[in-house]
mmCIF file of C-alpha atoms in Angstrom:
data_model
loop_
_atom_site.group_PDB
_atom_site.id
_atom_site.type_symbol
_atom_site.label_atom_id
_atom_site.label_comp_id
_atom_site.label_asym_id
_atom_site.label_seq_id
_atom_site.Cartn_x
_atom_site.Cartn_y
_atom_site.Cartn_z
ATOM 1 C CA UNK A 1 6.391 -18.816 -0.093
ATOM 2 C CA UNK A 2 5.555 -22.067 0.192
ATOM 3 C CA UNK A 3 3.720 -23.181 3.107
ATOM 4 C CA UNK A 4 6.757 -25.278 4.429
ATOM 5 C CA UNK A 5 8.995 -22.263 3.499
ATOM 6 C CA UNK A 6 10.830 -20.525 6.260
ATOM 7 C CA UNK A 7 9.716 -17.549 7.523
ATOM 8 C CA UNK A 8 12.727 -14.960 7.451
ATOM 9 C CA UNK A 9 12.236 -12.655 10.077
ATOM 10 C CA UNK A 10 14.383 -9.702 11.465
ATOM 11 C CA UNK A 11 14.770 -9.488 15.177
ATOM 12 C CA UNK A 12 15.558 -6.095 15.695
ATOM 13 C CA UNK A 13 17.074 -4.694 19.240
ATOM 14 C CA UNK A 14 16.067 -1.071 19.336
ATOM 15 C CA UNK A 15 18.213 0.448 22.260
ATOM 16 C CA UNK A 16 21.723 1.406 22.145
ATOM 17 C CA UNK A 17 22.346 2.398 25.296
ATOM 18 C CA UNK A 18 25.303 1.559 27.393
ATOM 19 C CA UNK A 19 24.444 -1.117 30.147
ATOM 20 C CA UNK A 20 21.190 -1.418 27.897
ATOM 21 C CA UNK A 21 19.091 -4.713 28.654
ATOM 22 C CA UNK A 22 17.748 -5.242 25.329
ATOM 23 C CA UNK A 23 20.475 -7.715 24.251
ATOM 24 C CA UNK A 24 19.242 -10.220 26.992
ATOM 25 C CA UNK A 25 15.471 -9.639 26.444
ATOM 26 C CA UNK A 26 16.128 -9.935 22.526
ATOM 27 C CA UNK A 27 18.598 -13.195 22.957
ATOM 28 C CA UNK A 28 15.857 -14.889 25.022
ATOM 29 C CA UNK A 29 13.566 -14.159 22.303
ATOM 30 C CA UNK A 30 16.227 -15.212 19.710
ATOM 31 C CA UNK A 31 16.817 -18.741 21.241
ATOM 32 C CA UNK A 32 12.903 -19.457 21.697
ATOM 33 C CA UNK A 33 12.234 -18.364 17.889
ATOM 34 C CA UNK A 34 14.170 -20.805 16.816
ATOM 35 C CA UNK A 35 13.447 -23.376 19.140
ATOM 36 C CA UNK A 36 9.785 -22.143 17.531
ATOM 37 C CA UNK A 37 10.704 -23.415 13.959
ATOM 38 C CA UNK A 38 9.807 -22.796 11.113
ATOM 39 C CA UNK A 39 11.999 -19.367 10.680
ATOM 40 C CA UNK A 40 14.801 -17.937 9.246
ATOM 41 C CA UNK A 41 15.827 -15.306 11.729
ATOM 42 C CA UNK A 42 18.584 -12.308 11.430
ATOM 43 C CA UNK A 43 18.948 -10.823 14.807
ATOM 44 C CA UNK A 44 19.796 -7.123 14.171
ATOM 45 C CA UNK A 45 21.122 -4.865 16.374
ATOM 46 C CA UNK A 46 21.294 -0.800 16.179
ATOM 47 C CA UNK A 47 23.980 -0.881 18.225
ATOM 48 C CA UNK A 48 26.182 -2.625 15.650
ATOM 49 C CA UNK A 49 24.328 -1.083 12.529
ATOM 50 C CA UNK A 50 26.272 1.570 12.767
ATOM 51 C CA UNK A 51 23.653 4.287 11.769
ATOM 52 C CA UNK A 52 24.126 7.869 12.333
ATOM 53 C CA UNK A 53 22.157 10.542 13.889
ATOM 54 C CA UNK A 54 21.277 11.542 10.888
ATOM 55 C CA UNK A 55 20.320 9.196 7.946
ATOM 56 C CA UNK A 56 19.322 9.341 4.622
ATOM 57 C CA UNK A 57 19.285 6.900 1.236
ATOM 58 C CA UNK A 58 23.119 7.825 0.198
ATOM 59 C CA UNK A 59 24.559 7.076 3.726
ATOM 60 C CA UNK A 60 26.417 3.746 3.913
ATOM 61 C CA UNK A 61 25.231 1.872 6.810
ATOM 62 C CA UNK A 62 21.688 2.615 5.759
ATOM 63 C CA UNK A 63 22.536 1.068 2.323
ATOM 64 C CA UNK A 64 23.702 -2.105 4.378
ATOM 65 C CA UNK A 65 20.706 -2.601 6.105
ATOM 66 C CA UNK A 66 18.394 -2.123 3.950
ATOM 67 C CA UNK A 67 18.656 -5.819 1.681
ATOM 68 C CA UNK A 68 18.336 -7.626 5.334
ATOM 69 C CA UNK A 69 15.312 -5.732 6.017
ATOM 70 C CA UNK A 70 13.835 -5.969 2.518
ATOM 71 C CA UNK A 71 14.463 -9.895 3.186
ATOM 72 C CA UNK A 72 12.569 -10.008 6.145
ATOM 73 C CA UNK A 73 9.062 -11.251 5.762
ATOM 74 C CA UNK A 74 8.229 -10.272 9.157
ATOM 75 C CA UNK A 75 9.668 -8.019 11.899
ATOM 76 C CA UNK A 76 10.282 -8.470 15.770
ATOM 77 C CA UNK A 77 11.112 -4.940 17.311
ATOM 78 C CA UNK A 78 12.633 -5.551 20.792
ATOM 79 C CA UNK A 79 12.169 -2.236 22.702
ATOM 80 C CA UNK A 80 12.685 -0.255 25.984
ATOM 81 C CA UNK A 81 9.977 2.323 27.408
ATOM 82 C CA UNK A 82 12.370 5.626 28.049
ATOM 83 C CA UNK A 83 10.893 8.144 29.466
ATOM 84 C CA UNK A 84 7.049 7.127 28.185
ATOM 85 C CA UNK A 85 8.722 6.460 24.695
ATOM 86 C CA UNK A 86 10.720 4.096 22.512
ATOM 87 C CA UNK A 87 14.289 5.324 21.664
ATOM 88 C CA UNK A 88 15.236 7.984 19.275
ATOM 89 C CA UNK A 89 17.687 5.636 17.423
ATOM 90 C CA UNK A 90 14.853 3.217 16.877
ATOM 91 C CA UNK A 91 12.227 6.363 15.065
ATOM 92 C CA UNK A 92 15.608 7.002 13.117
ATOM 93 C CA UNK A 93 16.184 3.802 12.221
ATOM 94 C CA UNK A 94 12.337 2.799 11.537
ATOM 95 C CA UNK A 95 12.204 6.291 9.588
ATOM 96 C CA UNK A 96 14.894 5.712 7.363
ATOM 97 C CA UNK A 97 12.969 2.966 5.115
ATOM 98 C CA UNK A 98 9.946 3.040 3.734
ATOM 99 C CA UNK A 99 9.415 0.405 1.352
ATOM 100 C CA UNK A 100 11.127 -2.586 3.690
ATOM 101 C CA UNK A 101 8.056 -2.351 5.952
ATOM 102 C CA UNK A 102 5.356 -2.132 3.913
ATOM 103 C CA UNK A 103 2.202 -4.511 3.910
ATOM 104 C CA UNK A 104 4.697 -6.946 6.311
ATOM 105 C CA UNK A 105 3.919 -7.756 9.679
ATOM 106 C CA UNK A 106 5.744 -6.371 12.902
ATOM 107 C CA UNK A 107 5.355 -7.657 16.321
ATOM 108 C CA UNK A 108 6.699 -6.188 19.271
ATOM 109 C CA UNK A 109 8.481 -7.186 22.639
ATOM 110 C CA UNK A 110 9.066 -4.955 24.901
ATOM 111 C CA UNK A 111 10.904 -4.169 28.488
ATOM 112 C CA UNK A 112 11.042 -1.319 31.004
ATOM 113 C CA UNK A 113 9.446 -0.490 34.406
ATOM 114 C CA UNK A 114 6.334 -0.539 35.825
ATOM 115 C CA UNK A 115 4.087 0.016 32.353
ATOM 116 C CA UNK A 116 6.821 -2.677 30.782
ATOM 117 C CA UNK A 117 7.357 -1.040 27.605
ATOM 118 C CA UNK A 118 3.231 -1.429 26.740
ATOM 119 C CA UNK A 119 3.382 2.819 26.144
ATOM 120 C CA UNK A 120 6.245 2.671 24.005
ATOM 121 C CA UNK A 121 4.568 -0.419 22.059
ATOM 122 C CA UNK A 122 1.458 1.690 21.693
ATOM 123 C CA UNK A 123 3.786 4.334 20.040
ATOM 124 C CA UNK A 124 5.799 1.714 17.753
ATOM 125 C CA UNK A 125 1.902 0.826 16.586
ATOM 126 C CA UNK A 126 0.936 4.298 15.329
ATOM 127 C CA UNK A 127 4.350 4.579 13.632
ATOM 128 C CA UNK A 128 4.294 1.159 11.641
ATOM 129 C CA UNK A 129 0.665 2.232 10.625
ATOM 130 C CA UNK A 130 1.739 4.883 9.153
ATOM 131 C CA UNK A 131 4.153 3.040 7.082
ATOM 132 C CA UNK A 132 1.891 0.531 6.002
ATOM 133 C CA UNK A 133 2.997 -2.453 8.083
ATOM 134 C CA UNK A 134 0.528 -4.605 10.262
ATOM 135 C CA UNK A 135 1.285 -4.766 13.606
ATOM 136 C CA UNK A 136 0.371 -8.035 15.720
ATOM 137 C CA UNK A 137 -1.912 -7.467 18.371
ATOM 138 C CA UNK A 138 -0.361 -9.918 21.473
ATOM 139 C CA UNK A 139 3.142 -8.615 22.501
ATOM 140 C CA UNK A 140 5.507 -9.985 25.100
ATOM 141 C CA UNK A 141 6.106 -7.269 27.439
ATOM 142 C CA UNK A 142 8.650 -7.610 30.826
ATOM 143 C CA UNK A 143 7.642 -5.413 33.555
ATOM 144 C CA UNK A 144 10.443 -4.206 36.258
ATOM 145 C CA UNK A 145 12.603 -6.563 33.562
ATOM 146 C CA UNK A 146 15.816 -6.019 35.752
ATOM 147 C CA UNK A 147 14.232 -8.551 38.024
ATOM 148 C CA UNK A 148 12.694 -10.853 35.606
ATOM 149 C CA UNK A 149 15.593 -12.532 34.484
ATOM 150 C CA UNK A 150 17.866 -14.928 36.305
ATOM 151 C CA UNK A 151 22.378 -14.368 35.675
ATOM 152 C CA UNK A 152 21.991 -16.514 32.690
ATOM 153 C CA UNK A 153 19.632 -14.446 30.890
ATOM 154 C CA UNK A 154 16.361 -16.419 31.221
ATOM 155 C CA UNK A 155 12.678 -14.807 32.417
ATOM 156 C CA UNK A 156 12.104 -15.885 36.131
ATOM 157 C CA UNK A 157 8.964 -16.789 34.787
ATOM 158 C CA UNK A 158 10.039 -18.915 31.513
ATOM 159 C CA UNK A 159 6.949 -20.685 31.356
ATOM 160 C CA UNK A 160 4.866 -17.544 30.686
ATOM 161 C CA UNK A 161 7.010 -15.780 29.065
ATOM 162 C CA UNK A 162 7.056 -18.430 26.767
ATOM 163 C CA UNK A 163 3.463 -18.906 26.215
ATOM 164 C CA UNK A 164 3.403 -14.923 25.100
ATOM 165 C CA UNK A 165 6.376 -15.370 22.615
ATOM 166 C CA UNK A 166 4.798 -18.603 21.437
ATOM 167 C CA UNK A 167 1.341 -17.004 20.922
ATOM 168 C CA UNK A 168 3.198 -13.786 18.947
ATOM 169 C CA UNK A 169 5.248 -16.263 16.878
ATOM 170 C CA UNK A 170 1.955 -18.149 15.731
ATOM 171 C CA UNK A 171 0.432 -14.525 14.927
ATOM 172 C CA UNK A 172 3.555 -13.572 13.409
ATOM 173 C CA UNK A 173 3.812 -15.940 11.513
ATOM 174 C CA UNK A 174 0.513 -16.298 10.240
ATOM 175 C CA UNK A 175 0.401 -12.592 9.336
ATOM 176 C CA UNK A 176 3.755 -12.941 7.461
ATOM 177 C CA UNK A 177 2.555 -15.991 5.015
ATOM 178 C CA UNK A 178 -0.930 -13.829 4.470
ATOM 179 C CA UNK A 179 0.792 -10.795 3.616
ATOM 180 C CA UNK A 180 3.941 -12.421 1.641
ATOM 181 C CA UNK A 181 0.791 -14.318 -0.344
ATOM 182 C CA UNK A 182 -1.185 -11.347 -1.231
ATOM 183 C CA UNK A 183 2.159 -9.013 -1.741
ATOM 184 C CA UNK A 184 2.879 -11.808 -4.405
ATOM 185 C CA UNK A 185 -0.907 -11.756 -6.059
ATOM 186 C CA UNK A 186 -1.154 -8.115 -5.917
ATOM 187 C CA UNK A 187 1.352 -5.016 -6.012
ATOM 188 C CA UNK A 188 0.454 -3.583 -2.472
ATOM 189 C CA UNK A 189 -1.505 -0.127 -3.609
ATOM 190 C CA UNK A 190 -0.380 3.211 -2.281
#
């Protein structure tokens, strides 16, 4: 990748619940990345992935996904807090690659109540650890997010909300030319 190269990354809405709000936090997020620049982004979401409860390498719809998240040079995981947790068809969904995720960068945005995600982040961290990927340390998080937006989908608060997602994207970014540079020198070692 060349430094003027776009960064590809996958934007990936984690919920799919009914009446979910993830596809408003995650378009907001959509439409500043690419105001951002610089990136090539595939907005991805479970909902529409059509993954089953239970996955493995032979079913279809994993099959699918996979090339778009072996593209990515960087992941943006758009969760909900549930009950002190991240959604179950986000851990299936995470836990059905392996090799997509490792040695890339992930950064996480997150929505819910009063902790605004930040406990299911934490989670999301220990997970992507484990398979290899970096996670970025600054997050953009939406506390009570049902009354952080306005009706046309925008944070109340657009001009800090921005500065997080703008401060992720930099990280994000940075991270994802590092890594796609040393992936390219040297076979990541397991």
């Amino acid at each position: 990748m060349h430094a003027t190269d776009a960064v590809h990354v996958a934007i990936i809405i984690g919920s799919t619940r009914a009446h979910r709000f993830g596809p408003t936090v995650a378009t907001w997020f959509h439409e500043h990345a690419a105001a951002h620049g610089g990136l090539d982004l595939d907005l991805i979401d479970l909902a529409d992935a059509g993954l089953s409860d239970v996955l493995d390498e032979s079913d279809a719809a994993v099959a699918a996904l996979a090339p778009r998240l072996a593209r990515a040079d960087a992941f943006v995981i758009v969760s909900p807090e549930y009950n002190r947790g991240y959604p179950a068809p986000l851990k299936n969904a995470i836990d059905s690659y392996v090799e997509e995720w490792k040695a890339k960068p992930v950064a996480i945005v997150s929505y819910g109540g009063v902790s605004g995600g930040l406990r299911a982040a934490e989670q999301l961290r220990q997970v992507f650890g484990e398979l290899h990927a970096v996670t970025i340390r600054d997050t953009v998080s939406f506390h009570s997010c049902w009354n952080k937006f306005d009706d046309s989908g925008k944070p109340l608060d657009l001009a800090g909300a921005g500065a997080a997602a703008t401060a992720l994207l930099n990280q994000l970014t940075w991270w994802a030319r590092a890594l796609h540079d040393a992936r390219v020198a040297r076979p990541y070692p397991l």
